[in-house]
């Protein structure tokens, strides 16, 4: 997957954080944090070489992939603090030890991301093997609002979405999924522009959790 990881590295954009190749000097534990996130993404994908489904969201968020390196994945899941939701670190990967990269002084128990919790809990409690799923984003990096700071989220611009397309295409060259599911309208639009056929389900955010839980099962079984 060298081409895929290279596509993540070469793009540099204003007010966009690259968690695998850049350090968040305000909030990372130390300068080794990007390497940890890159290692976790590599292991996550390595354990999904035979994945059947690709779920595509919009962009990384500061509570999720910013500090884990994995789309729709929070530090609390990796640290085993979401067991009450039936989500275990081993569901994500088992070949290496999961690690946080945010300083405990920023968030004592690590960041949690509502979307990640909803998505993983629904799939796990429905009896699916999480190695059958790769979760990615139409825009692979973390866009933030400069007036608020790096611990914020925003919707990528059309120009930014364009910059993320090579990474998506490189990922698809490296996997052999049988079904692609867009999580939300934004990701469906981007996939269409790349002539990628995908089903769409409601994004869990902004009151969409119930619809997502219903539609994701329908989309997988369709």
PDB file of C-alpha atoms in Angstrom:
ATOM      1  CA  UNK A   1       0.000   0.000   0.000  1.00  0.00           C
ATOM      2  CA  UNK A   2       2.946   2.318  -0.561  1.00  0.00           C
ATOM      3  CA  UNK A   3       1.022   4.428  -3.079  1.00  0.00           C
ATOM      4  CA  UNK A   4      -1.818   4.882  -0.610  1.00  0.00           C
ATOM      5  CA  UNK A   5       0.395   6.056   2.251  1.00  0.00           C
ATOM      6  CA  UNK A   6       2.358   8.322  -0.082  1.00  0.00           C
ATOM      7  CA  UNK A   7      -0.911   9.966  -1.165  1.00  0.00           C
ATOM      8  CA  UNK A   8      -1.629  10.757   2.485  1.00  0.00           C
ATOM      9  CA  UNK A   9       1.786  12.291   3.013  1.00  0.00           C
ATOM     10  CA  UNK A  10       2.318  14.596   0.057  1.00  0.00           C
ATOM     11  CA  UNK A  11      -0.743  16.868   0.415  1.00  0.00           C
ATOM     12  CA  UNK A  12      -0.364  19.980   2.585  1.00  0.00           C
ATOM     13  CA  UNK A  13      -3.353  22.278   3.146  1.00  0.00           C
ATOM     14  CA  UNK A  14      -4.063  25.270   5.373  1.00  0.00           C
ATOM     15  CA  UNK A  15      -6.155  24.577   8.473  1.00  0.00           C
ATOM     16  CA  UNK A  16      -5.934  20.832   7.872  1.00  0.00           C
ATOM     17  CA  UNK A  17      -4.123  18.437  10.209  1.00  0.00           C
ATOM     18  CA  UNK A  18      -2.357  15.331   8.904  1.00  0.00           C
ATOM     19  CA  UNK A  19      -2.261  12.952  11.894  1.00  0.00           C
ATOM     20  CA  UNK A  20       0.136  10.391  10.371  1.00  0.00           C
ATOM     21  CA  UNK A  21       2.904  12.734   9.323  1.00  0.00           C
ATOM     22  CA  UNK A  22       2.471  15.851  11.488  1.00  0.00           C
ATOM     23  CA  UNK A  23       2.678  16.518  15.207  1.00  0.00           C
ATOM     24  CA  UNK A  24      -0.040  18.385  17.073  1.00  0.00           C
ATOM     25  CA  UNK A  25       2.408  20.363  19.189  1.00  0.00           C
ATOM     26  CA  UNK A  26      -0.341  21.687  21.454  1.00  0.00           C
ATOM     27  CA  UNK A  27      -1.933  18.348  22.345  1.00  0.00           C
ATOM     28  CA  UNK A  28       0.255  15.369  21.370  1.00  0.00           C
ATOM     29  CA  UNK A  29       2.117  13.491  24.082  1.00  0.00           C
ATOM     30  CA  UNK A  30       5.407  13.887  22.212  1.00  0.00           C
ATOM     31  CA  UNK A  31       7.065  13.972  18.788  1.00  0.00           C
ATOM     32  CA  UNK A  32       6.533  10.229  18.359  1.00  0.00           C
ATOM     33  CA  UNK A  33       2.749  10.570  18.203  1.00  0.00           C
ATOM     34  CA  UNK A  34       2.483  10.696  14.378  1.00  0.00           C
ATOM     35  CA  UNK A  35       4.454   7.451  14.097  1.00  0.00           C
ATOM     36  CA  UNK A  36       2.074   5.788  16.582  1.00  0.00           C
ATOM     37  CA  UNK A  37      -0.945   6.887  14.568  1.00  0.00           C
ATOM     38  CA  UNK A  38       0.631   5.686  11.330  1.00  0.00           C
ATOM     39  CA  UNK A  39       1.468   2.332  12.881  1.00  0.00           C
ATOM     40  CA  UNK A  40      -2.107   1.941  14.127  1.00  0.00           C
ATOM     41  CA  UNK A  41      -3.552   2.728  10.704  1.00  0.00           C
ATOM     42  CA  UNK A  42      -1.167   0.247   9.059  1.00  0.00           C
ATOM     43  CA  UNK A  43      -2.115  -2.502  11.508  1.00  0.00           C
ATOM     44  CA  UNK A  44      -5.820  -1.747  11.153  1.00  0.00           C
ATOM     45  CA  UNK A  45      -5.591  -2.125   7.360  1.00  0.00           C
ATOM     46  CA  UNK A  46      -3.249  -5.129   7.534  1.00  0.00           C
ATOM     47  CA  UNK A  47      -5.855  -7.031   9.522  1.00  0.00           C
ATOM     48  CA  UNK A  48      -8.489  -6.179   6.891  1.00  0.00           C
ATOM     49  CA  UNK A  49      -6.863  -7.447   3.713  1.00  0.00           C
ATOM     50  CA  UNK A  50      -9.942  -9.596   3.076  1.00  0.00           C
ATOM     51  CA  UNK A  51     -12.530  -6.968   4.049  1.00  0.00           C
ATOM     52  CA  UNK A  52     -15.891  -7.120   2.267  1.00  0.00           C
ATOM     53  CA  UNK A  53     -17.239  -3.637   2.971  1.00  0.00           C
ATOM     54  CA  UNK A  54     -15.894  -0.098   2.755  1.00  0.00           C
ATOM     55  CA  UNK A  55     -17.754   2.528   4.802  1.00  0.00           C
ATOM     56  CA  UNK A  56     -16.944   6.079   3.725  1.00  0.00           C
ATOM     57  CA  UNK A  57     -17.563   9.062   5.983  1.00  0.00           C
ATOM     58  CA  UNK A  58     -16.814  12.746   5.431  1.00  0.00           C
ATOM     59  CA  UNK A  59     -13.560  13.662   7.232  1.00  0.00           C
ATOM     60  CA  UNK A  60     -11.497  12.949  10.339  1.00  0.00           C
ATOM     61  CA  UNK A  61     -12.578  14.686  13.537  1.00  0.00           C
ATOM     62  CA  UNK A  62     -10.511  15.952  16.449  1.00  0.00           C
ATOM     63  CA  UNK A  63     -12.186  13.510  18.839  1.00  0.00           C
ATOM     64  CA  UNK A  64     -11.465  10.559  16.561  1.00  0.00           C
ATOM     65  CA  UNK A  65      -8.847   9.987  13.892  1.00  0.00           C
ATOM     66  CA  UNK A  66      -6.894  13.105  14.823  1.00  0.00           C
ATOM     67  CA  UNK A  67      -5.456  11.165  17.774  1.00  0.00           C
ATOM     68  CA  UNK A  68      -5.982   7.517  16.740  1.00  0.00           C
ATOM     69  CA  UNK A  69      -5.031   7.666  13.070  1.00  0.00           C
ATOM     70  CA  UNK A  70      -8.120   5.626  12.165  1.00  0.00           C
ATOM     71  CA  UNK A  71     -11.381   6.942  10.711  1.00  0.00           C
ATOM     72  CA  UNK A  72     -14.387   6.793  13.065  1.00  0.00           C
ATOM     73  CA  UNK A  73     -12.207   5.575  15.913  1.00  0.00           C
ATOM     74  CA  UNK A  74     -11.714   7.146  19.334  1.00  0.00           C
ATOM     75  CA  UNK A  75      -8.980   6.858  21.922  1.00  0.00           C
ATOM     76  CA  UNK A  76     -11.453   5.562  24.483  1.00  0.00           C
ATOM     77  CA  UNK A  77     -12.263   2.605  22.239  1.00  0.00           C
ATOM     78  CA  UNK A  78      -8.560   1.827  21.782  1.00  0.00           C
ATOM     79  CA  UNK A  79      -7.961   2.147  25.530  1.00  0.00           C
ATOM     80  CA  UNK A  80     -10.750  -0.310  26.361  1.00  0.00           C
ATOM     81  CA  UNK A  81     -13.014   2.284  27.939  1.00  0.00           C
ATOM     82  CA  UNK A  82     -16.051   1.526  25.760  1.00  0.00           C
ATOM     83  CA  UNK A  83     -16.582  -2.066  26.874  1.00  0.00           C
ATOM     84  CA  UNK A  84     -19.992  -1.093  28.226  1.00  0.00           C
ATOM     85  CA  UNK A  85     -20.920  -0.447  24.582  1.00  0.00           C
ATOM     86  CA  UNK A  86     -19.608  -3.916  23.584  1.00  0.00           C
ATOM     87  CA  UNK A  87     -16.634  -2.343  21.770  1.00  0.00           C
ATOM     88  CA  UNK A  88     -13.252  -3.894  22.613  1.00  0.00           C
ATOM     89  CA  UNK A  89      -9.790  -2.835  21.425  1.00  0.00           C
ATOM     90  CA  UNK A  90      -9.391  -6.267  19.783  1.00  0.00           C
ATOM     91  CA  UNK A  91     -12.260  -5.389  17.443  1.00  0.00           C
ATOM     92  CA  UNK A  92     -10.005  -2.696  15.954  1.00  0.00           C
ATOM     93  CA  UNK A  93      -6.687  -4.571  15.780  1.00  0.00           C
ATOM     94  CA  UNK A  94      -4.805  -7.126  17.837  1.00  0.00           C
ATOM     95  CA  UNK A  95      -1.322  -7.309  16.343  1.00  0.00           C
ATOM     96  CA  UNK A  96       0.066  -4.323  18.265  1.00  0.00           C
ATOM     97  CA  UNK A  97      -0.756  -2.601  21.544  1.00  0.00           C
ATOM     98  CA  UNK A  98      -3.270   0.246  21.096  1.00  0.00           C
ATOM     99  CA  UNK A  99      -1.972   3.600  22.311  1.00  0.00           C
ATOM    100  CA  UNK A 100      -3.295   7.093  22.873  1.00  0.00           C
ATOM    101  CA  UNK A 101      -1.452  10.105  21.461  1.00  0.00           C
ATOM    102  CA  UNK A 102      -3.226  12.989  23.190  1.00  0.00           C
ATOM    103  CA  UNK A 103      -1.805  14.292  26.455  1.00  0.00           C
ATOM    104  CA  UNK A 104      -3.816  13.125  29.498  1.00  0.00           C
ATOM    105  CA  UNK A 105      -3.942  16.753  30.625  1.00  0.00           C
ATOM    106  CA  UNK A 106      -6.048  17.528  27.529  1.00  0.00           C
ATOM    107  CA  UNK A 107      -8.550  14.718  28.113  1.00  0.00           C
ATOM    108  CA  UNK A 108      -7.923  12.445  31.105  1.00  0.00           C
ATOM    109  CA  UNK A 109      -9.550   9.275  29.732  1.00  0.00           C
ATOM    110  CA  UNK A 110      -8.800  10.018  26.093  1.00  0.00           C
ATOM    111  CA  UNK A 111     -11.154  11.508  23.536  1.00  0.00           C
ATOM    112  CA  UNK A 112     -14.450   9.848  22.656  1.00  0.00           C
ATOM    113  CA  UNK A 113     -16.318  10.344  19.394  1.00  0.00           C
ATOM    114  CA  UNK A 114     -20.096   9.790  19.282  1.00  0.00           C
ATOM    115  CA  UNK A 115     -20.132   8.735  15.614  1.00  0.00           C
ATOM    116  CA  UNK A 116     -17.437   6.114  16.209  1.00  0.00           C
ATOM    117  CA  UNK A 117     -19.327   4.682  19.169  1.00  0.00           C
ATOM    118  CA  UNK A 118     -22.616   4.459  17.262  1.00  0.00           C
ATOM    119  CA  UNK A 119     -21.078   2.852  14.175  1.00  0.00           C
ATOM    120  CA  UNK A 120     -18.935   0.275  15.954  1.00  0.00           C
ATOM    121  CA  UNK A 121     -21.560  -0.630  18.544  1.00  0.00           C
ATOM    122  CA  UNK A 122     -24.206  -1.196  15.876  1.00  0.00           C
ATOM    123  CA  UNK A 123     -22.012  -3.454  13.758  1.00  0.00           C
ATOM    124  CA  UNK A 124     -20.588  -5.434  16.679  1.00  0.00           C
ATOM    125  CA  UNK A 125     -23.907  -6.022  18.444  1.00  0.00           C
ATOM    126  CA  UNK A 126     -25.425  -7.088  15.113  1.00  0.00           C
ATOM    127  CA  UNK A 127     -22.945  -9.959  15.018  1.00  0.00           C
ATOM    128  CA  UNK A 128     -20.652  -8.793  12.242  1.00  0.00           C
ATOM    129  CA  UNK A 129     -16.925  -9.537  12.088  1.00  0.00           C
ATOM    130  CA  UNK A 130     -15.258  -6.121  12.236  1.00  0.00           C
ATOM    131  CA  UNK A 131     -12.394  -7.432  10.080  1.00  0.00           C
ATOM    132  CA  UNK A 132     -14.931  -7.417   7.249  1.00  0.00           C
ATOM    133  CA  UNK A 133     -15.154  -3.610   7.416  1.00  0.00           C
ATOM    134  CA  UNK A 134     -12.748  -0.858   6.419  1.00  0.00           C
ATOM    135  CA  UNK A 135     -13.867   2.604   7.479  1.00  0.00           C
ATOM    136  CA  UNK A 136     -12.414   5.583   5.635  1.00  0.00           C
ATOM    137  CA  UNK A 137     -13.299   9.183   4.746  1.00  0.00           C
ATOM    138  CA  UNK A 138     -13.857  11.037   1.487  1.00  0.00           C
ATOM    139  CA  UNK A 139     -11.472  13.661   2.881  1.00  0.00           C
ATOM    140  CA  UNK A 140      -8.823  11.667   4.754  1.00  0.00           C
ATOM    141  CA  UNK A 141      -7.358  14.398   6.967  1.00  0.00           C
ATOM    142  CA  UNK A 142      -8.750  16.565   9.781  1.00  0.00           C
ATOM    143  CA  UNK A 143     -10.087  20.002   8.728  1.00  0.00           C
ATOM    144  CA  UNK A 144     -10.485  22.484  11.570  1.00  0.00           C
ATOM    145  CA  UNK A 145     -11.729  26.036  12.118  1.00  0.00           C
ATOM    146  CA  UNK A 146      -8.763  28.419  12.433  1.00  0.00           C
ATOM    147  CA  UNK A 147     -10.745  30.882  14.540  1.00  0.00           C
ATOM    148  CA  UNK A 148     -11.381  28.171  17.145  1.00  0.00           C
ATOM    149  CA  UNK A 149      -8.222  26.123  16.884  1.00  0.00           C
ATOM    150  CA  UNK A 150      -7.112  22.619  16.063  1.00  0.00           C
ATOM    151  CA  UNK A 151      -9.561  20.998  18.498  1.00  0.00           C
ATOM    152  CA  UNK A 152     -12.538  21.778  16.247  1.00  0.00           C
ATOM    153  CA  UNK A 153     -14.160  20.343  13.131  1.00  0.00           C
ATOM    154  CA  UNK A 154     -15.458  21.775   9.889  1.00  0.00           C
ATOM    155  CA  UNK A 155     -16.751  20.532   6.544  1.00  0.00           C
ATOM    156  CA  UNK A 156     -14.026  20.329   3.884  1.00  0.00           C
ATOM    157  CA  UNK A 157     -14.255  22.695   0.923  1.00  0.00           C
ATOM    158  CA  UNK A 158     -14.789  21.385  -2.595  1.00  0.00           C
ATOM    159  CA  UNK A 159     -11.120  22.049  -3.366  1.00  0.00           C
ATOM    160  CA  UNK A 160     -10.124  20.062  -0.301  1.00  0.00           C
ATOM    161  CA  UNK A 161     -12.369  17.164  -1.253  1.00  0.00           C
ATOM    162  CA  UNK A 162     -10.599  17.113  -4.622  1.00  0.00           C
ATOM    163  CA  UNK A 163      -7.258  16.763  -2.846  1.00  0.00           C
ATOM    164  CA  UNK A 164      -8.555  13.720  -0.995  1.00  0.00           C
ATOM    165  CA  UNK A 165      -9.645  11.769  -4.070  1.00  0.00           C
ATOM    166  CA  UNK A 166      -6.221  10.274  -4.941  1.00  0.00           C
ATOM    167  CA  UNK A 167      -6.045   8.663  -1.495  1.00  0.00           C
ATOM    168  CA  UNK A 168      -9.458   7.078  -1.991  1.00  0.00           C
ATOM    169  CA  UNK A 169      -8.489   5.745  -5.395  1.00  0.00           C
ATOM    170  CA  UNK A 170      -5.204   4.380  -4.063  1.00  0.00           C
ATOM    171  CA  UNK A 171      -7.044   2.656  -1.220  1.00  0.00           C
ATOM    172  CA  UNK A 172      -9.436   1.006  -3.664  1.00  0.00           C
ATOM    173  CA  UNK A 173      -6.465  -0.302  -5.658  1.00  0.00           C
ATOM    174  CA  UNK A 174      -5.180  -2.012  -2.527  1.00  0.00           C
ATOM    175  CA  UNK A 175      -8.362  -3.708  -1.291  1.00  0.00           C
ATOM    176  CA  UNK A 176     -10.979  -5.965  -2.830  1.00  0.00           C
ATOM    177  CA  UNK A 177     -14.204  -4.974  -1.110  1.00  0.00           C
ATOM    178  CA  UNK A 178     -17.494  -6.136  -2.598  1.00  0.00           C
ATOM    179  CA  UNK A 179     -19.648  -3.244  -1.377  1.00  0.00           C
ATOM    180  CA  UNK A 180     -19.073   0.461  -0.705  1.00  0.00           C
ATOM    181  CA  UNK A 181     -21.415   2.351   1.609  1.00  0.00           C
ATOM    182  CA  UNK A 182     -21.404   6.139   1.895  1.00  0.00           C
ATOM    183  CA  UNK A 183     -22.151   7.357   5.405  1.00  0.00           C
ATOM    184  CA  UNK A 184     -23.872  10.649   4.652  1.00  0.00           C
ATOM    185  CA  UNK A 185     -24.641  12.740   1.586  1.00  0.00           C
ATOM    186  CA  UNK A 186     -21.260  14.509   1.420  1.00  0.00           C
ATOM    187  CA  UNK A 187     -19.373  11.255   0.996  1.00  0.00           C
ATOM    188  CA  UNK A 188     -21.872   9.941  -1.556  1.00  0.00           C
ATOM    189  CA  UNK A 189     -21.378  13.038  -3.706  1.00  0.00           C
ATOM    190  CA  UNK A 190     -17.602  12.610  -3.626  1.00  0.00           C
ATOM    191  CA  UNK A 191     -17.817   8.930  -4.521  1.00  0.00           C
ATOM    192  CA  UNK A 192     -20.141   9.705  -7.422  1.00  0.00           C
ATOM    193  CA  UNK A 193     -17.670  12.243  -8.763  1.00  0.00           C
ATOM    194  CA  UNK A 194     -15.078   9.455  -8.845  1.00  0.00           C
ATOM    195  CA  UNK A 195     -17.553   7.160 -10.647  1.00  0.00           C
ATOM    196  CA  UNK A 196     -17.630   4.878  -7.613  1.00  0.00           C
ATOM    197  CA  UNK A 197     -20.905   3.054  -7.127  1.00  0.00           C
ATOM    198  CA  UNK A 198     -22.050   3.209  -3.520  1.00  0.00           C
ATOM    199  CA  UNK A 199     -25.148   2.787  -1.398  1.00  0.00           C
ATOM    200  CA  UNK A 200     -25.893   5.569   1.097  1.00  0.00           C
ATOM    201  CA  UNK A 201     -27.005   5.525   4.716  1.00  0.00           C
ATOM    202  CA  UNK A 202     -27.862   8.388   7.040  1.00  0.00           C
ATOM    203  CA  UNK A 203     -24.940   9.828   8.973  1.00  0.00           C
ATOM    204  CA  UNK A 204     -25.396   9.216  12.720  1.00  0.00           C
ATOM    205  CA  UNK A 205     -24.698  12.857  13.654  1.00  0.00           C
ATOM    206  CA  UNK A 206     -27.332  15.540  14.205  1.00  0.00           C
ATOM    207  CA  UNK A 207     -30.145  13.226  15.182  1.00  0.00           C
ATOM    208  CA  UNK A 208     -29.430  10.568  12.584  1.00  0.00           C
ATOM    209  CA  UNK A 209     -28.422   7.710  14.890  1.00  0.00           C
ATOM    210  CA  UNK A 210     -31.698   5.764  14.692  1.00  0.00           C
ATOM    211  CA  UNK A 211     -31.861   6.027  10.902  1.00  0.00           C
ATOM    212  CA  UNK A 212     -28.233   4.980  10.626  1.00  0.00           C
ATOM    213  CA  UNK A 213     -28.772   1.901  12.807  1.00  0.00           C
ATOM    214  CA  UNK A 214     -31.691   0.838  10.640  1.00  0.00           C
ATOM    215  CA  UNK A 215     -30.197   1.652   7.250  1.00  0.00           C
ATOM    216  CA  UNK A 216     -26.695   0.248   7.750  1.00  0.00           C
ATOM    217  CA  UNK A 217     -28.042  -3.274   8.302  1.00  0.00           C
ATOM    218  CA  UNK A 218     -30.279  -2.958   5.260  1.00  0.00           C
ATOM    219  CA  UNK A 219     -27.355  -1.735   3.134  1.00  0.00           C
ATOM    220  CA  UNK A 220     -25.077  -4.572   4.192  1.00  0.00           C
ATOM    221  CA  UNK A 221     -27.701  -7.224   3.520  1.00  0.00           C
ATOM    222  CA  UNK A 222     -28.925  -5.673   0.262  1.00  0.00           C
TER     223      UNK A 222
END
